[in-house]
Coordinates of C-alpha atoms and ligand atoms in Angstrom, one line a residue:
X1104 CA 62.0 21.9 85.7
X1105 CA 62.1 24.9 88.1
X1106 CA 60.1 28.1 88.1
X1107 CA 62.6 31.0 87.8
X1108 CA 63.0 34.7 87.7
X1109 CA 65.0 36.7 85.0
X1110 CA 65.9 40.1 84.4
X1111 CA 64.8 41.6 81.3
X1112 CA 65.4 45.0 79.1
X1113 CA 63.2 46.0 75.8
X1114 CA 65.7 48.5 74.4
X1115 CA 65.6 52.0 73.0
X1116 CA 65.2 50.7 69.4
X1117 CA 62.3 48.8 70.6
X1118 CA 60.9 51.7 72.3
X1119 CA 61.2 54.0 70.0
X1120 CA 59.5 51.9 66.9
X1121 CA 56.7 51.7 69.5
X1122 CA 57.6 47.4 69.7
X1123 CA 56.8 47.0 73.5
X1124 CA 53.7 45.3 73.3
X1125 CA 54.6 42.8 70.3
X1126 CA 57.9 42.1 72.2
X1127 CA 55.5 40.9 75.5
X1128 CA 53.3 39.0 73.3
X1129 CA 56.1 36.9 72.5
X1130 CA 57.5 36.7 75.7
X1131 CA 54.3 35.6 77.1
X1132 CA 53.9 33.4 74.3
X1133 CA 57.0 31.7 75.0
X1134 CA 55.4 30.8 78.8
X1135 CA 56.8 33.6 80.4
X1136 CA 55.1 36.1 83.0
X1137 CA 55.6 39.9 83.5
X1138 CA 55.5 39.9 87.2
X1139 CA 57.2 43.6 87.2
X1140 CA 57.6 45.9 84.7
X1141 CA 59.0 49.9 84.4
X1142 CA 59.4 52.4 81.9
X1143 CA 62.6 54.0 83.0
X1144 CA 65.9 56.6 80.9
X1145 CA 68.4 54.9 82.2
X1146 CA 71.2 57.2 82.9
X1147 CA 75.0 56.7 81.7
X1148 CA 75.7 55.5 85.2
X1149 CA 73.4 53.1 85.2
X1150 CA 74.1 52.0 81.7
X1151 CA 78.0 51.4 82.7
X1152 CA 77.5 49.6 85.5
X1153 CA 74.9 47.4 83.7
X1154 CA 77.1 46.6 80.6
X1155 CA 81.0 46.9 83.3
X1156 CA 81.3 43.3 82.3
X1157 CA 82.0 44.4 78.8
X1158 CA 83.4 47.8 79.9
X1159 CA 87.2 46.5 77.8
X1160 CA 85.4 45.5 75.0
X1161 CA 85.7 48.3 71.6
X1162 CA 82.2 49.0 71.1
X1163 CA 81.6 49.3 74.9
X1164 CA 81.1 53.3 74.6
X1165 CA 78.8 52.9 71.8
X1166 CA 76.7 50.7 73.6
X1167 CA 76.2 52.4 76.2
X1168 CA 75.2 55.8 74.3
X1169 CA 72.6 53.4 72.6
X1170 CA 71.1 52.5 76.0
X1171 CA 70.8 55.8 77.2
X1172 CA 69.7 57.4 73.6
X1173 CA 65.8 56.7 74.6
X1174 CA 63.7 54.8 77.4
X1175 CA 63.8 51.5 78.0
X1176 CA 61.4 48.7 79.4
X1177 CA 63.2 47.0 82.4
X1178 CA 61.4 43.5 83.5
X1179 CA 61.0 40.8 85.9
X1180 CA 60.0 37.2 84.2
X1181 CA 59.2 34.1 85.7
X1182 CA 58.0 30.7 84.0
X1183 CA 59.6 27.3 83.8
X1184 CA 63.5 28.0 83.3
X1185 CA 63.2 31.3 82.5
X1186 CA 66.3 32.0 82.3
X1187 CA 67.3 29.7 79.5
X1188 CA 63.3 30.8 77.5
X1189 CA 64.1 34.2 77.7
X1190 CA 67.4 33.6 76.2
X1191 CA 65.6 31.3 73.2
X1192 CA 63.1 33.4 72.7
X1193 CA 65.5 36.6 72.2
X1194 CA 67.8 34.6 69.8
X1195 CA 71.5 35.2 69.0
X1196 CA 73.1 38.4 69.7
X1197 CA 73.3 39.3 66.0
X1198 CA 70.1 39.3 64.3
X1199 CA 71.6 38.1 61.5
X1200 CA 72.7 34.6 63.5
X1201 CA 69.0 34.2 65.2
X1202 CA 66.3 31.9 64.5
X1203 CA 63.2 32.7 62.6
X1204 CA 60.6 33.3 65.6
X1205 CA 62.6 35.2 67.5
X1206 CA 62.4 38.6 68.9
X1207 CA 65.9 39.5 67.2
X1208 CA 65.3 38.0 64.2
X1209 CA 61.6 39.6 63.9
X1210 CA 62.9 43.0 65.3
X1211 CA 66.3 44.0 65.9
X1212 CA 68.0 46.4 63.7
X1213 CA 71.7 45.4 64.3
X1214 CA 74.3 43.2 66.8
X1215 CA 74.1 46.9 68.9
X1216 CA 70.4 48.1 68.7
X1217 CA 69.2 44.5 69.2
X1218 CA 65.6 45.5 70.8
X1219 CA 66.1 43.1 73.8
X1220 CA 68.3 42.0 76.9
X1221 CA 67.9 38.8 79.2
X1222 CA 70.2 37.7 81.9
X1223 CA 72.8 34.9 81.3
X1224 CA 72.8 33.1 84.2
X1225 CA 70.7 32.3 87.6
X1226 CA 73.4 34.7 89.5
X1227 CA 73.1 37.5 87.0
X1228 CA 69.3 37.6 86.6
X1229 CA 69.5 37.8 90.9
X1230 CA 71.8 40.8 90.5
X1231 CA 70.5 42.7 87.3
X1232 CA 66.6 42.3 89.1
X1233 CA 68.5 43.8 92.4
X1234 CA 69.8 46.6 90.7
X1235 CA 66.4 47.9 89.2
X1236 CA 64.0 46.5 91.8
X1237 CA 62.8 46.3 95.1
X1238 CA 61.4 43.6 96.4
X1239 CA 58.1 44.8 96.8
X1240 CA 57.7 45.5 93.4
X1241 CA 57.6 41.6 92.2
X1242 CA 54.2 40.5 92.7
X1243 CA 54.6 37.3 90.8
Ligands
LIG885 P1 72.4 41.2 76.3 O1 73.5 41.1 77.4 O2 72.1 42.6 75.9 O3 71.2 40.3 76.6 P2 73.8 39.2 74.8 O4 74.0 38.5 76.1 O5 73.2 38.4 73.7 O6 73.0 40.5 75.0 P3 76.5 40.2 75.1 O7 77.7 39.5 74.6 O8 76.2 40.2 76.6 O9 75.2 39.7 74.3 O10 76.6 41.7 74.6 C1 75.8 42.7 75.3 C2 75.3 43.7 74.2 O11 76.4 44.4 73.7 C3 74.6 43.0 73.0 O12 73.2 42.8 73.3 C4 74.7 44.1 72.0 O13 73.7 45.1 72.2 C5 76.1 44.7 72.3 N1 77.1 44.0 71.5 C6 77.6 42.8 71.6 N2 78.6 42.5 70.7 C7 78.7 43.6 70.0 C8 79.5 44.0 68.9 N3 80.4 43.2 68.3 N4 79.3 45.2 68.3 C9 78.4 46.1 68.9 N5 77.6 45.8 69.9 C10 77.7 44.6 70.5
LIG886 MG1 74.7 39.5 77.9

């Protein structure tokens, strides 16, 4: 087991419904620590070259007018594998697919407006924490 750091967005459905605080409870539930933590509106800039990985895909414009349609909470976590706890604790993509207990199943609204984001992989979280971050922001 390793102590890790992931990168973590509460979306602008879970902003908006006010969710922020019973989205951490369950991330801190699940053994995972805030260690940074911002209130930012993204702009559409930012939002493409979050999502460019998926910038072919059809719903890619759509997404990225939900990302920008309200603030979001961007994150740094660490615990034990975080990477991979974050990604349980979020469940599937579509709500509809995710375990009972999870953020998506409890909250999300659709596959789009899905309340939550978490890096994929150990190279990923390194990057996405990078592009909102400095390092003197992470006092873990
Ligand atoms: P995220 O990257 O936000 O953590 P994910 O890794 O579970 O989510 P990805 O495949 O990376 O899923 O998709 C990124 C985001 O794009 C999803 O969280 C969702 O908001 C949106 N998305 C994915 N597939 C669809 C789709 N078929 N229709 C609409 N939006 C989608
Ligand atoms: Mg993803």
């Amino acid at each position: 087991m390793a102590i890790e750091r992931t990168f973590s967005i509460l979306k602008p459905d879970a902003t908006r419904r006010n969710l922020t605080g019973k989205i951490n409870a369950m991330l801190e539930d699940a053994g995972l620590r805030v260690i940074a933590q911002k209130r930012i509106q993204m702009s559409r800039q930012n939002a493409e070259t979050f999502y460019a990985v998926h910038k072919e895909r059809p719903f890619f414009g759509e997404l990225v007018d939900f990302m920008i349609s309200g603030p979001v909470v961007v994150q740094v976590l660490e615990g034990e594998n975080a990477i991979a706890a974050n990604r349980d604790v979020m469940g599937a993509t579509n709500p509809k697919d995710a375990d009972e207990g999870t953020i998506r199943k409890t909250f999300a609204e659709s596959i789009e407006a899905n309340s939550a984001h978490g890096s994929d992989s150990a190279e990923n979280a390194a990057i996405e924490i990078a592009y909102f971050f400095a390092g003197s922001e992470l006092v873990g």
